[in-house]
mmCIF file of C-alpha atoms in Angstrom:
data_model
loop_
_atom_site.group_PDB
_atom_site.id
_atom_site.type_symbol
_atom_site.label_atom_id
_atom_site.label_comp_id
_atom_site.label_asym_id
_atom_site.label_seq_id
_atom_site.Cartn_x
_atom_site.Cartn_y
_atom_site.Cartn_z
ATOM 1 C CA MET A 1 -45.061 208.329 98.646
ATOM 2 C CA THR A 2 -48.163 210.372 99.695
ATOM 3 C CA ASP A 3 -51.384 208.734 99.473
ATOM 4 C CA PRO A 4 -53.708 210.484 96.993
ATOM 5 C CA VAL A 5 -56.812 209.863 99.264
ATOM 6 C CA ASP A 6 -55.129 211.434 102.195
ATOM 7 C CA LEU A 7 -54.132 214.405 100.044
ATOM 8 C CA LYS A 8 -57.733 214.697 98.849
ATOM 9 C CA LYS A 9 -59.008 214.547 102.462
ATOM 10 C CA LYS A 10 -56.459 217.250 103.441
ATOM 11 C CA GLU A 11 -57.652 219.627 100.782
ATOM 12 C CA LEU A 12 -61.315 219.030 101.697
ATOM 13 C CA ARG A 13 -60.556 219.907 105.310
ATOM 14 C CA ARG A 14 -58.763 223.018 104.219
ATOM 15 C CA ILE A 15 -61.650 224.254 102.175
ATOM 16 C CA MET A 16 -64.494 223.477 104.459
ATOM 17 C CA ARG A 17 -62.825 224.777 107.539
ATOM 18 C CA ALA A 18 -62.180 228.164 105.708
ATOM 19 C CA ARG A 19 -65.943 228.226 104.529
ATOM 20 C CA ARG A 20 -67.071 227.497 108.145
ATOM 21 C CA ARG A 21 -64.861 230.139 109.516
ATOM 22 C CA SER A 22 -66.379 232.744 106.996
ATOM 23 C CA LEU A 23 -69.785 232.540 108.689
ATOM 24 C CA SER A 24 -70.647 235.232 111.271
ATOM 25 C CA ASP A 25 -71.609 234.630 114.765
ATOM 26 C CA SER A 26 -75.109 235.691 113.903
ATOM 27 C CA GLU A 27 -75.157 233.199 111.037
ATOM 28 C CA GLN A 28 -73.864 230.391 113.059
ATOM 29 C CA ALA A 29 -76.417 231.016 115.811
ATOM 30 C CA ASP A 30 -79.300 231.229 113.380
ATOM 31 C CA ALA A 31 -78.263 227.964 111.751
ATOM 32 C CA ALA A 32 -78.129 226.257 115.184
ATOM 33 C CA ARG A 33 -81.609 227.362 116.049
ATOM 34 C CA LYS A 34 -83.008 226.035 112.714
ATOM 35 C CA LEU A 35 -81.170 222.797 113.241
ATOM 36 C CA VAL A 36 -83.278 222.169 116.423
ATOM 37 C CA GLY A 37 -86.516 221.614 114.417
ATOM 38 C CA GLN A 38 -84.676 219.419 111.809
ATOM 39 C CA LEU A 39 -83.217 217.120 114.369
ATOM 40 C CA TRP A 40 -86.706 216.698 116.183
ATOM 41 C CA SER A 41 -88.153 215.641 112.636
ATOM 42 C CA LEU A 42 -85.692 212.866 112.269
ATOM 43 C CA PRO A 43 -87.558 209.372 112.039
ATOM 44 C CA GLY A 44 -87.134 207.434 115.288
ATOM 45 C CA ILE A 45 -85.680 210.390 117.398
ATOM 46 C CA GLY A 46 -88.979 210.848 119.032
ATOM 47 C CA ASP A 47 -88.809 207.515 120.832
ATOM 48 C CA SER A 48 -84.948 207.574 121.487
ATOM 49 C CA ARG A 49 -84.017 207.924 125.032
ATOM 50 C CA GLY A 50 -80.212 208.178 124.969
ATOM 51 C CA LEU A 51 -78.323 210.488 122.529
ATOM 52 C CA LEU A 52 -74.610 211.070 122.140
ATOM 53 C CA ALA A 53 -73.293 214.353 120.674
ATOM 54 C CA THR A 54 -70.202 216.590 120.813
ATOM 55 C CA LEU A 55 -69.999 220.414 121.330
ATOM 56 C CA PRO A 56 -68.649 222.577 118.367
ATOM 57 C CA VAL A 57 -65.066 223.282 117.845
ATOM 58 C CA GLY A 58 -63.359 225.180 115.016
ATOM 59 C CA GLY A 59 -66.592 226.703 113.520
ATOM 60 C CA GLU A 60 -68.757 223.488 113.588
ATOM 61 C CA LEU A 61 -72.524 223.870 113.573
ATOM 62 C CA SER A 62 -73.625 223.969 117.162
ATOM 63 C CA VAL A 63 -76.057 221.461 118.633
ATOM 64 C CA ALA A 64 -76.173 223.015 121.980
ATOM 65 C CA PRO A 65 -79.799 224.375 121.540
ATOM 66 C CA PHE A 66 -80.875 220.955 120.647
ATOM 67 C CA LEU A 67 -79.061 219.358 123.553
ATOM 68 C CA ASP A 68 -80.722 221.828 125.879
ATOM 69 C CA GLU A 69 -84.192 220.775 124.861
ATOM 70 C CA TRP A 70 -83.037 217.172 124.927
ATOM 71 C CA LEU A 71 -82.192 217.437 128.639
ATOM 72 C CA GLN A 72 -85.468 219.548 129.485
ATOM 73 C CA ARG A 73 -87.235 216.596 128.181
ATOM 74 C CA GLY A 74 -85.639 214.393 130.777
ATOM 75 C CA ARG A 75 -83.756 212.174 128.228
ATOM 76 C CA ALA A 76 -80.156 210.671 128.742
ATOM 77 C CA LEU A 77 -77.367 212.901 127.211
ATOM 78 C CA PHE A 78 -73.869 211.392 126.496
ATOM 79 C CA LEU A 79 -70.760 213.181 125.396
ATOM 80 C CA PRO A 80 -67.494 211.321 124.428
ATOM 81 C CA LYS A 81 -64.278 211.754 126.088
ATOM 82 C CA VAL A 82 -60.992 210.829 124.386
ATOM 83 C CA ASP A 83 -59.371 207.866 126.042
ATOM 84 C CA GLU A 84 -56.071 208.215 127.963
ATOM 85 C CA ASP A 85 -54.410 206.012 125.232
ATOM 86 C CA LEU A 86 -55.572 208.699 122.802
ATOM 87 C CA ILE A 87 -56.989 205.847 120.524
ATOM 88 C CA GLY A 88 -60.691 205.773 121.191
ATOM 89 C CA MET A 89 -63.544 207.531 122.966
ATOM 90 C CA THR A 90 -65.714 206.623 125.995
ATOM 91 C CA PRO A 91 -69.289 208.033 126.361
ATOM 92 C CA LEU A 92 -69.927 209.719 129.571
ATOM 93 C CA ARG A 93 -73.528 210.658 130.865
ATOM 94 C CA VAL A 94 -73.944 214.433 131.328
ATOM 95 C CA ALA A 95 -76.732 215.732 133.535
ATOM 96 C CA SER A 96 -75.953 219.441 132.884
ATOM 97 C CA MET A 97 -73.867 221.610 130.409
ATOM 98 C CA SER A 98 -71.968 222.789 133.496
ATOM 99 C CA ASP A 99 -70.481 219.403 133.584
ATOM 100 C CA ILE A 100 -68.280 220.228 130.443
ATOM 101 C CA ARG A 101 -64.638 221.278 130.630
ATOM 102 C CA PRO A 102 -61.786 221.572 128.160
ATOM 103 C CA GLY A 103 -60.398 218.174 127.367
ATOM 104 C CA TYR A 104 -58.240 216.597 124.551
ATOM 105 C CA ARG A 105 -56.656 219.428 122.469
ATOM 106 C CA ASP A 106 -58.823 221.887 124.422
ATOM 107 C CA CYS A 107 -62.113 220.351 122.901
ATOM 108 C CA PRO A 108 -65.158 220.450 125.213
ATOM 109 C CA GLU A 109 -65.647 217.212 127.082
ATOM 110 C CA PRO A 110 -67.488 215.883 130.084
ATOM 111 C CA ASP A 111 -65.812 216.100 133.373
ATOM 112 C CA PRO A 112 -64.965 212.502 134.278
ATOM 113 C CA VAL A 113 -65.217 213.314 138.100
ATOM 114 C CA ARG A 114 -68.766 214.503 137.725
ATOM 115 C CA CYS A 115 -70.084 212.396 134.766
ATOM 116 C CA PRO A 116 -70.107 208.492 135.031
ATOM 117 C CA ALA A 117 -68.931 206.347 132.167
ATOM 118 C CA ALA A 118 -71.716 204.722 130.190
ATOM 119 C CA ASP A 119 -72.079 201.603 127.936
ATOM 120 C CA ILE A 120 -72.437 202.354 124.347
ATOM 121 C CA SER A 121 -75.409 200.153 124.228
ATOM 122 C CA GLU A 122 -77.281 202.790 126.014
ATOM 123 C CA ILE A 123 -77.176 205.232 123.143
ATOM 124 C CA ASP A 124 -79.860 205.262 120.552
ATOM 125 C CA VAL A 125 -78.843 208.134 118.520
ATOM 126 C CA PHE A 126 -75.289 209.586 117.636
ATOM 127 C CA LEU A 127 -74.941 213.105 116.389
ATOM 128 C CA ALA A 128 -71.778 212.828 114.439
ATOM 129 C CA PRO A 129 -69.541 216.031 113.918
ATOM 130 C CA GLY A 130 -67.714 216.292 110.645
ATOM 131 C CA VAL A 131 -65.873 218.676 108.280
ATOM 132 C CA ALA A 132 -67.834 217.068 105.243
ATOM 133 C CA PHE A 133 -70.285 214.501 104.531
ATOM 134 C CA ASP A 134 -71.690 212.900 101.138
ATOM 135 C CA ARG A 135 -75.088 211.658 100.364
ATOM 136 C CA GLY A 136 -73.820 208.004 100.611
ATOM 137 C CA GLY A 137 -73.216 208.569 104.264
ATOM 138 C CA ALA A 138 -69.315 209.020 104.156
ATOM 139 C CA ARG A 139 -67.995 211.434 106.775
ATOM 140 C CA LEU A 140 -64.843 213.352 106.687
ATOM 141 C CA GLY A 141 -63.842 213.781 110.380
ATOM 142 C CA GLN A 142 -60.927 215.723 111.892
ATOM 143 C CA GLY A 143 -58.438 212.969 110.899
ATOM 144 C CA GLY A 144 -57.768 211.285 114.342
ATOM 145 C CA GLY A 145 -60.199 208.503 113.865
ATOM 146 C CA HIS A 146 -61.555 208.678 117.406
ATOM 147 C CA PHE A 147 -65.172 208.937 116.601
ATOM 148 C CA ASP A 148 -65.191 206.168 114.015
ATOM 149 C CA ARG A 149 -63.586 203.801 116.340
ATOM 150 C CA MET A 150 -66.209 204.540 118.983
ATOM 151 C CA LEU A 151 -69.059 204.128 116.339
ATOM 152 C CA ALA A 152 -67.676 200.696 115.352
ATOM 153 C CA HIS A 153 -68.867 199.466 118.732
ATOM 154 C CA ARG A 154 -72.563 200.840 118.636
ATOM 155 C CA ARG A 155 -75.834 198.828 118.614
ATOM 156 C CA ILE A 156 -76.786 197.723 115.100
ATOM 157 C CA ASP A 157 -80.099 199.411 115.481
ATOM 158 C CA SER A 158 -78.775 202.723 116.688
ATOM 159 C CA ILE A 159 -79.142 205.809 114.306
ATOM 160 C CA VAL A 160 -76.059 207.860 113.291
ATOM 161 C CA VAL A 161 -76.722 211.469 112.102
ATOM 162 C CA GLY A 162 -74.204 213.557 110.511
ATOM 163 C CA VAL A 163 -74.621 217.283 111.643
ATOM 164 C CA ALA A 164 -73.382 220.077 109.185
ATOM 165 C CA HIS A 165 -74.197 223.137 107.203
ATOM 166 C CA PHE A 166 -75.763 222.280 103.836
ATOM 167 C CA PHE A 167 -72.660 223.515 102.030
ATOM 168 C CA GLN A 168 -70.676 220.660 103.739
ATOM 169 C CA VAL A 169 -72.849 218.047 101.938
ATOM 170 C CA ILE A 170 -70.789 217.293 98.882
ATOM 171 C CA ASP A 171 -70.900 214.743 96.069
ATOM 172 C CA ASP A 172 -68.102 212.356 97.075
ATOM 173 C CA ILE A 173 -65.850 211.770 100.123
ATOM 174 C CA PRO A 174 -63.129 209.051 99.986
ATOM 175 C CA PHE A 175 -64.180 206.089 102.064
ATOM 176 C CA ARG A 176 -62.226 203.436 103.611
ATOM 177 C CA PRO A 177 -64.705 200.694 105.091
ATOM 178 C CA GLU A 178 -62.087 199.282 107.192
ATOM 179 C CA PHE A 179 -61.816 202.449 109.252
ATOM 180 C CA ASP A 180 -64.760 204.792 108.268
ATOM 181 C CA GLN A 181 -68.341 204.525 109.637
ATOM 182 C CA ARG A 182 -71.193 205.580 107.455
ATOM 183 C CA MET A 183 -74.009 207.931 108.431
ATOM 184 C CA ASP A 184 -77.831 207.104 108.297
ATOM 185 C CA TRP A 185 -78.887 210.578 107.947
ATOM 186 C CA ILE A 186 -77.388 214.093 107.669
ATOM 187 C CA ALA A 187 -79.027 216.860 109.525
ATOM 188 C CA THR A 188 -78.650 220.420 108.214
ATOM 189 C CA PRO A 189 -80.274 223.815 109.090
ATOM 190 C CA GLU A 190 -82.114 223.597 105.732
ATOM 191 C CA GLY A 191 -83.308 219.947 105.915
ATOM 192 C CA ILE A 192 -82.605 216.341 106.320
ATOM 193 C CA VAL A 193 -80.642 214.173 103.910
ATOM 194 C CA ARG A 194 -81.371 210.467 103.774
ATOM 195 C CA CYS A 195 -78.175 208.685 102.951
ATOM 196 C CA SER A 196 -78.411 206.348 100.036
ATOM 197 C CA GLY A 197 -78.804 202.664 100.883
ATOM 198 C CA GLN A 198 -80.854 203.473 103.993
ATOM 199 C CA GLU A 199 -84.362 201.631 104.170
#
């Protein structure tokens, strides 16, 4: 019997992916530029030294302009690489965006030859990609669970920020606390959403 929660997630992914793909290149680029200022306005990010992010796939909102500024300010940047067993992810430190190559399912990943593996405790801020988010901090990912399994090992004082277009912030996403990790904030080009339950 098919799980109704899984069916709802599947339908949400279909709708949101289609909506993202409907945006023009210029709309995506404009949104990415606006996102930079929103991310720098996040509480705590100014004092942060280590940040983990992913590069966009499938029409995701790009954080690349922000990552360029982050590196220019001399801060540590980490990108995740899917582990060989395809279960989890390992953060690797990236010195330059030229250290990126196609990885798991052709997603952009750091080159493990050029980028050293890092301990997750070095990361103060996680920029989490997602298909959709809700104001309670639930995130709908791609379905593999890789990012959630990595987040489960983060420092308790680290900040997790969902990154999305504002239309991707919806009322309710099915949440399974035994698997899913909640966001502290959601950053959109239009503004910052403080997830409920955050101090």
